[in-house]
Amino acid sequence: MKPKVIVYKKADTRILDYIADSCEIIYFEELDSEIYPVFLEELKNAHGLLGSGLKVDKELLNHAPQLKIVSNISVGYDNLDMAALTKRGIMATNTPDVLNDTVADTIMGLILSAARRIPELDQWVKSGQWKSGLEEKWFGVDVHHKVLGIIGMGGIGSAVAKRAHFGFDMEILYHNRSRNEDAEEKYGATYCTMEELLKKSDFVCLMTPLTPETVNLIGKKEFEFMKESAIFINASRGRTVDEEAMIQALQKGHIHGAGLDVFVQEPVSKDNPLLSMKNVVTLPHIGSATYETRLKMAMTAAENLVTGLQGEIPPNLIRK
Ligand code: DGY
């Protein structure tokens, strides 16, 4: 009998066909409150779970006595209670590497947009306000030859460093749990303490995964270390930053601006003060969201799922 898997996210037919070769699929394009009880019922007999963002905790696992593998279509796995999964001997997998270049492109987009005020000027032009020459008040700041501080020099951090070094002649500083000699050699990245990085960087780019250790990693003290001209970029998770402290830092002019792909609450509330700040560029958590990369991520996740259900070690098993 084929193992039963639940796919709880809209998936391309190529992904579904691949999984269907060896598994029986229960497919939910999305999980809304109406469908959720049906999903829970199906979970009782499911051996695999594939999708992204679903909170997989003890409570959910109590509904899943047969579950063998949870395959996330994302590199981040802060939605998974790894201790609860490990205790029950359930494998968990993610999709690293395939998204590095795409997320790095998004980050460079945020850096350029915030520095050169691209969304703000776009609105200005489209609203018919460009009536004469450009006044100095619309000028931005340079990106090239500036100092870029990368917090979290993993695959995505390295892809950003590559772009910044070769494309923009930037000086790269980084802070990471361990040294990344490859980035040092290839992109001239210099390892430094968090404080040194924050004090010296023109652009501070946060790319750490969300873990209990990185919750509110950047707070009031860290914003105070930054230059008044600094632009802060967050493309990790909203909760790696104390959002209230960031709002204060922007309102009080402790930093110059920000480019944000992630928020504490997603979708972000329309009352969030960040949304009314001209010096803040916002995106709806689209770091990896291109057709090509999302397809690659889904296929990587499907391969992890199928391999795990065939009794082998999946290529991207999360080891804690
Ligand atoms: C990831 O892969 O973790 C992206 O942030 C999408 O959630």
GROMACS .gro file of C-alpha atoms and ligand atoms in nm:
model
  327
    1MET     CA    1   0.000   0.000   0.000
    2LYS     CA    2   0.127   0.345  -0.089
    3PRO     CA    3   0.200   0.582   0.201
    4LYS     CA    4  -0.051   0.860   0.244
    5VAL     CA    5   0.067   1.219   0.227
    6ILE     CA    6  -0.108   1.547   0.279
    7VAL     CA    7  -0.006   1.837   0.055
    8TYR     CA    8  -0.149   2.147   0.221
    9LYS     CA    9  -0.027   2.413  -0.022
   10LYS     CA   10  -0.113   2.488  -0.385
   11ALA     CA   11   0.126   2.278  -0.591
   12ASP     CA   12   0.224   2.254  -0.956
   13THR     CA   13   0.104   1.937  -1.132
   14ARG     CA   14   0.469   1.836  -1.187
   15ILE     CA   15   0.511   1.819  -0.809
   16LEU     CA   16   0.188   1.631  -0.754
   17ASP     CA   17   0.265   1.385  -1.036
   18TYR     CA   18   0.607   1.312  -0.892
   19ILE     CA   19   0.467   1.244  -0.545
   20ALA     CA   20   0.176   1.041  -0.684
   21ASP     CA   21   0.419   0.789  -0.836
   22SER     CA   22   0.490   0.654  -0.491
   23CYS     CA   23   0.230   0.802  -0.255
   24GLU     CA   24  -0.141   0.853  -0.219
   25ILE     CA   25  -0.205   1.229  -0.203
   26ILE     CA   26  -0.465   1.417  -0.003
   27TYR     CA   27  -0.454   1.765  -0.150
   28PHE     CA   28  -0.558   2.093   0.008
   29GLU     CA   29  -0.473   2.400  -0.199
   30GLU     CA   30  -0.477   2.596   0.123
   31LEU     CA   31  -0.587   2.549   0.480
   32ASP     CA   32  -0.863   2.784   0.584
   33SER     CA   33  -1.081   2.756   0.893
   34GLU     CA   34  -1.352   2.574   0.697
   35ILE     CA   35  -1.121   2.305   0.565
   36TYR     CA   36  -0.911   2.269   0.878
   37PRO     CA   37  -1.133   2.008   1.053
   38VAL     CA   38  -1.123   1.794   0.735
   39PHE     CA   39  -0.745   1.830   0.730
   40LEU     CA   40  -0.725   1.718   1.096
   41GLU     CA   41  -0.936   1.415   1.017
   42GLU     CA   42  -0.708   1.319   0.725
   43LEU     CA   43  -0.402   1.374   0.942
   44LYS     CA   44  -0.498   1.068   1.150
   45ASN     CA   45  -0.384   0.839   0.868
   46ALA     CA   46  -0.115   1.054   0.708
   47HIS     CA   47   0.248   0.939   0.685
   48GLY     CA   48   0.380   1.259   0.531
   49LEU     CA   49   0.302   1.628   0.535
   50LEU     CA   50   0.420   1.875   0.271
   51GLY     CA   51   0.369   2.251   0.262
   52SER     CA   52   0.494   2.562   0.434
   53GLY     CA   53   0.410   2.779   0.730
   54LEU     CA   54   0.180   2.539   0.916
   55LYS     CA   55   0.254   2.538   1.287
   56VAL     CA   56   0.352   2.180   1.362
   57ASP     CA   57   0.350   2.147   1.739
   58LYS     CA   58   0.260   1.889   2.004
   59GLU     CA   59  -0.108   1.960   1.968
   60LEU     CA   60  -0.109   1.904   1.594
   61LEU     CA   61   0.107   1.595   1.629
   62ASN     CA   62  -0.150   1.444   1.865
   63HIS     CA   63  -0.374   1.423   1.557
   64ALA     CA   64  -0.102   1.250   1.354
   65PRO     CA   65  -0.013   0.912   1.507
   66GLN     CA   66   0.118   0.769   1.176
   67LEU     CA   67   0.330   1.065   1.071
   68LYS     CA   68   0.686   0.986   0.961
   69ILE     CA   69   0.800   1.304   0.789
   70VAL     CA   70   0.719   1.675   0.774
   71SER     CA   71   0.859   1.836   0.460
   72ASN     CA   72   0.873   2.216   0.467
   73ILE     CA   73   0.877   2.408   0.138
   74SER     CA   74   1.103   2.674   0.291
   75VAL     CA   75   1.452   2.708   0.425
   76GLY     CA   76   1.323   2.846   0.756
   77TYR     CA   77   1.163   2.595   0.990
   78ASP     CA   78   1.057   2.811   1.281
   79ASN     CA   79   0.703   2.674   1.224
   80LEU     CA   80   0.822   2.333   1.343
   81ASP     CA   81   0.852   2.227   1.705
   82MET     CA   82   1.170   2.029   1.649
   83ALA     CA   83   1.180   1.892   2.004
   84ALA     CA   84   0.829   1.748   1.970
   85LEU     CA   85   0.909   1.600   1.628
   86THR     CA   86   1.236   1.447   1.747
   87LYS     CA   87   1.065   1.299   2.054
   88ARG     CA   88   0.818   1.121   1.829
   89GLY     CA   89   1.088   1.010   1.582
   90ILE     CA   90   0.935   1.216   1.300
   91MET     CA   91   1.175   1.346   1.036
   92ALA     CA   92   1.169   1.711   0.931
   93THR     CA   93   1.320   1.857   0.616
   94ASN     CA   94   1.364   2.201   0.458
   95THR     CA   95   1.478   2.346   0.123
   96PRO     CA   96   1.814   2.518   0.162
   97ASP     CA   97   2.041   2.640  -0.121
   98VAL     CA   98   1.793   2.641  -0.411
   99LEU     CA   99   1.663   2.981  -0.302
  100ASN     CA  100   1.992   3.155  -0.216
  101ASP     CA  101   2.030   3.356  -0.536
  102THR     CA  102   1.666   3.458  -0.552
  103VAL     CA  103   1.655   3.579  -0.191
  104ALA     CA  104   1.987   3.759  -0.243
  105ASP     CA  105   1.837   3.937  -0.545
  106THR     CA  106   1.543   4.048  -0.330
  107ILE     CA  107   1.781   4.178  -0.065
  108MET     CA  108   1.980   4.379  -0.319
  109GLY     CA  109   1.646   4.512  -0.441
  110LEU     CA  110   1.560   4.628  -0.090
  111ILE     CA  111   1.902   4.788  -0.044
  112LEU     CA  112   1.876   4.977  -0.374
  113SER     CA  113   1.511   5.069  -0.321
  114ALA     CA  114   1.571   5.211   0.025
  115ALA     CA  115   1.895   5.389  -0.066
  116ARG     CA  116   1.772   5.538  -0.394
  117ARG     CA  117   1.411   5.579  -0.276
  118ILE     CA  118   1.279   5.392  -0.577
  119PRO     CA  119   0.923   5.316  -0.453
  120GLU     CA  120   0.879   5.671  -0.322
  121LEU     CA  121   0.995   5.829  -0.648
  122ASP     CA  122   0.788   5.585  -0.851
  123GLN     CA  123   0.479   5.708  -0.667
  124TRP     CA  124   0.588   6.068  -0.714
  125VAL     CA  125   0.623   6.027  -1.091
  126LYS     CA  126   0.302   5.827  -1.131
  127SER     CA  127   0.101   6.077  -0.933
  128GLY     CA  128   0.197   6.349  -1.179
  129GLN     CA  129   0.417   6.547  -0.942
  130TRP     CA  130   0.723   6.557  -1.170
  131LYS     CA  131   0.667   6.900  -1.314
  132SER     CA  132   1.015   7.049  -1.333
  133GLY     CA  133   1.376   6.956  -1.257
  134LEU     CA  134   1.452   6.731  -0.964
  135GLU     CA  135   1.517   6.908  -0.635
  136GLU     CA  136   1.790   6.792  -0.401
  137LYS     CA  137   1.533   6.681  -0.147
  138TRP     CA  138   1.464   6.379  -0.369
  139PHE     CA  139   1.824   6.262  -0.382
  140GLY     CA  140   1.917   5.925  -0.239
  141VAL     CA  141   2.243   5.785  -0.107
  142ASP     CA  142   2.501   5.570  -0.283
  143VAL     CA  143   2.515   5.195  -0.243
  144HIS     CA  144   2.842   5.126  -0.429
  145HIS     CA  145   3.167   5.146  -0.231
  146LYS     CA  146   2.978   5.152   0.098
  147VAL     CA  147   3.011   4.912   0.393
  148LEU     CA  148   2.766   4.625   0.407
  149GLY     CA  149   2.727   4.440   0.737
  150ILE     CA  150   2.582   4.091   0.704
  151ILE     CA  151   2.446   3.922   1.017
  152GLY     CA  152   2.415   3.553   0.935
  153MET     CA  153   2.668   3.447   0.671
  154GLY     CA  154   2.508   3.125   0.548
  155GLY     CA  155   2.412   3.046   0.191
  156ILE     CA  156   2.192   3.353   0.145
  157GLY     CA  157   2.438   3.584   0.321
  158SER     CA  158   2.716   3.460   0.094
  159ALA     CA  159   2.504   3.519  -0.217
  160VAL     CA  160   2.442   3.878  -0.100
  161ALA     CA  161   2.814   3.924  -0.027
  162LYS     CA  162   2.897   3.803  -0.379
  163ARG     CA  163   2.664   4.056  -0.539
  164ALA     CA  164   2.778   4.339  -0.314
  165HIS     CA  165   3.147   4.265  -0.361
  166PHE     CA  166   3.161   4.203  -0.735
  167GLY     CA  167   2.869   4.418  -0.845
  168PHE     CA  168   2.888   4.714  -0.610
  169ASP     CA  169   3.248   4.723  -0.484
  170MET     CA  170   3.118   4.717  -0.130
  171GLU     CA  171   3.326   4.636   0.175
  172ILE     CA  172   3.173   4.335   0.350
  173LEU     CA  173   3.167   4.288   0.726
  174TYR     CA  174   2.993   3.989   0.876
  175HIS     CA  175   2.890   3.835   1.204
  176ASN     CA  176   2.801   3.469   1.230
  177ARG     CA  177   2.803   3.182   1.478
  178SER     CA  178   3.114   3.052   1.306
  179ARG     CA  179   3.369   3.190   1.062
  180ASN     CA  180   3.289   3.158   0.693
  181GLU     CA  181   3.631   3.126   0.535
  182ASP     CA  182   3.486   3.080   0.190
  183ALA     CA  183   3.317   3.423   0.205
  184GLU     CA  184   3.635   3.574   0.348
  185GLU     CA  185   3.845   3.439   0.061
  186LYS     CA  186   3.602   3.494  -0.223
  187TYR     CA  187   3.436   3.822  -0.128
  188GLY     CA  188   3.691   3.975   0.108
  189ALA     CA  189   3.440   3.953   0.393
  190THR     CA  190   3.577   4.048   0.735
  191TYR     CA  191   3.449   3.875   1.046
  192CYS     CA  192   3.371   4.110   1.334
  193THR     CA  193   3.172   4.136   1.654
  194MET     CA  194   2.810   4.237   1.633
  195GLU     CA  195   2.886   4.574   1.794
  196GLU     CA  196   3.168   4.651   1.552
  197LEU     CA  197   2.953   4.552   1.255
  198LEU     CA  198   2.664   4.771   1.369
  199LYS     CA  199   2.888   5.070   1.431
  200LYS     CA  200   3.073   5.054   1.098
  201SER     CA  201   2.810   4.947   0.845
  202ASP     CA  202   2.620   5.174   0.608
  203PHE     CA  203   2.379   4.889   0.537
  204VAL     CA  204   2.298   4.632   0.804
  205CYS     CA  205   2.148   4.320   0.660
  206LEU     CA  206   1.988   4.061   0.887
  207MET     CA  207   1.969   3.704   0.759
  208THR     CA  208   1.974   3.476   1.061
  209PRO     CA  209   1.717   3.199   1.095
  210LEU     CA  210   1.460   3.249   1.371
  211THR     CA  211   1.553   3.032   1.670
  212PRO     CA  212   1.503   3.083   2.045
  213GLU     CA  213   1.851   3.244   2.046
  214THR     CA  214   1.775   3.495   1.769
  215VAL     CA  215   1.436   3.626   1.890
  216ASN     CA  216   1.477   4.006   1.918
  217LEU     CA  217   1.843   3.977   1.821
  218ILE     CA  218   1.827   4.338   1.702
  219GLY     CA  219   1.673   4.565   1.964
  220LYS     CA  220   1.707   4.914   2.112
  221LYS     CA  221   2.076   4.879   2.201
  222GLU     CA  222   2.164   4.745   1.856
  223PHE     CA  223   1.978   5.027   1.677
  224GLU     CA  224   2.164   5.276   1.895
  225PHE     CA  225   2.497   5.127   1.783
  226MET     CA  226   2.405   5.186   1.416
  227LYS     CA  227   2.506   5.500   1.226
  228GLU     CA  228   2.239   5.767   1.182
  229SER     CA  229   2.289   5.719   0.809
  230ALA     CA  230   2.244   5.340   0.831
  231ILE     CA  231   1.982   5.152   0.634
  232PHE     CA  232   1.857   4.836   0.802
  233ILE     CA  233   1.741   4.538   0.595
  234ASN     CA  234   1.547   4.244   0.736
  235ALA     CA  235   1.480   3.943   0.516
  236SER     CA  236   1.496   3.677   0.787
  237ARG     CA  237   1.188   3.666   1.010
  238GLY     CA  238   1.000   3.953   1.175
  239ARG     CA  239   1.064   3.825   1.524
  240THR     CA  240   1.443   3.844   1.492
  241VAL     CA  241   1.392   4.218   1.542
  242ASP     CA  242   1.226   4.404   1.827
  243GLU     CA  243   0.979   4.577   1.596
  244GLU     CA  244   0.883   4.843   1.849
  245ALA     CA  245   1.251   4.935   1.896
  246MET     CA  246   1.290   4.956   1.517
  247ILE     CA  247   0.989   5.187   1.490
  248GLN     CA  248   1.136   5.411   1.761
  249ALA     CA  249   1.479   5.410   1.595
  250LEU     CA  250   1.325   5.517   1.264
  251GLN     CA  251   1.095   5.777   1.421
  252LYS     CA  252   1.375   5.930   1.628
  253GLY     CA  253   1.620   5.931   1.337
  254HIS     CA  254   1.863   5.687   1.503
  255ILE     CA  255   1.882   5.520   1.165
  256HIS     CA  256   1.813   5.656   0.817
  257GLY     CA  257   1.578   5.396   0.675
  258ALA     CA  258   1.481   5.033   0.639
  259GLY     CA  259   1.393   4.769   0.383
  260LEU     CA  260   1.168   4.497   0.522
  261ASP     CA  261   1.047   4.172   0.371
  262VAL     CA  262   0.923   4.034   0.703
  263PHE     CA  263   0.717   4.151   1.000
  264VAL     CA  264   0.625   4.026   1.345
  265GLN     CA  265   0.267   3.989   1.230
  266GLU     CA  266   0.210   3.866   0.874
  267PRO     CA  267   0.015   3.986   0.685
  268VAL     CA  268   0.123   4.311   0.845
  269SER     CA  269  -0.155   4.513   1.007
  270LYS     CA  270  -0.249   4.826   0.814
  271ASP     CA  271  -0.208   5.024   1.138
  272ASN     CA  272   0.156   4.928   1.175
  273PRO     CA  273   0.347   5.263   1.190
  274LEU     CA  274   0.613   5.120   0.956
  275LEU     CA  275   0.363   5.138   0.671
  276SER     CA  276   0.333   5.514   0.691
  277MET     CA  277   0.706   5.585   0.692
  278LYS     CA  278   0.846   5.713   0.363
  279ASN     CA  279   1.194   5.593   0.453
  280VAL     CA  280   1.077   5.233   0.491
  281VAL     CA  281   1.042   5.002   0.191
  282THR     CA  282   0.811   4.709   0.254
  283LEU     CA  283   0.756   4.376   0.081
  284PRO     CA  284   0.508   4.097   0.163
  285HIS     CA  285   0.762   3.823   0.255
  286ILE     CA  286   0.853   3.751  -0.106
  287GLY     CA  287   1.224   3.675  -0.063
  288SER     CA  288   1.214   3.350  -0.259
  289ALA     CA  289   0.894   3.415  -0.453
  290THR     CA  290   0.976   3.371  -0.821
  291TYR     CA  291   0.808   3.108  -1.038
  292GLU     CA  292   1.135   2.929  -1.101
  293THR     CA  293   1.259   2.920  -0.745
  294ARG     CA  294   0.928   2.831  -0.584
  295LEU     CA  295   0.904   2.537  -0.826
  296LYS     CA  296   1.256   2.425  -0.737
  297MET     CA  297   1.176   2.457  -0.367
  298ALA     CA  298   0.858   2.253  -0.403
  299MET     CA  299   1.043   1.982  -0.599
  300THR     CA  300   1.322   1.972  -0.340
  301ALA     CA  301   1.059   1.935  -0.067
  302ALA     CA  302   0.880   1.662  -0.265
  303GLU     CA  303   1.209   1.472  -0.307
  304ASN     CA  304   1.276   1.502   0.065
  305LEU     CA  305   0.929   1.367   0.139
  306VAL     CA  306   0.945   1.073  -0.101
  307THR     CA  307   1.300   0.975   0.000
  308GLY     CA  308   1.204   0.981   0.368
  309LEU     CA  309   0.897   0.768   0.307
  310GLN     CA  310   1.107   0.518   0.113
  311GLY     CA  311   1.304   0.457   0.431
  312GLU     CA  312   1.611   0.652   0.326
  313ILE     CA  313   1.767   0.961   0.478
  314PRO     CA  314   1.620   1.263   0.296
  315PRO     CA  315   1.877   1.498   0.140
  316ASN     CA  316   1.775   1.792   0.356
  317LEU     CA  317   1.703   1.626   0.688
  318ILE     CA  318   1.709   1.888   0.963
  319ARG     CA  319   1.948   1.768   1.231
  320LYS     CA  320   1.913   1.925   1.571
  321DGY     C1  321   1.192   3.057   0.358
  321DGY     O1  322   1.218   2.972   0.272
  321DGY     O2  323   1.215   3.037   0.478
  321DGY     C2  324   1.130   3.183   0.312
  321DGY     O3  325   1.138   3.283   0.406
  321DGY     C3  326   0.986   3.158   0.276
  321DGY     O4  327   0.914   3.132   0.393
   0.00000   0.00000   0.00000
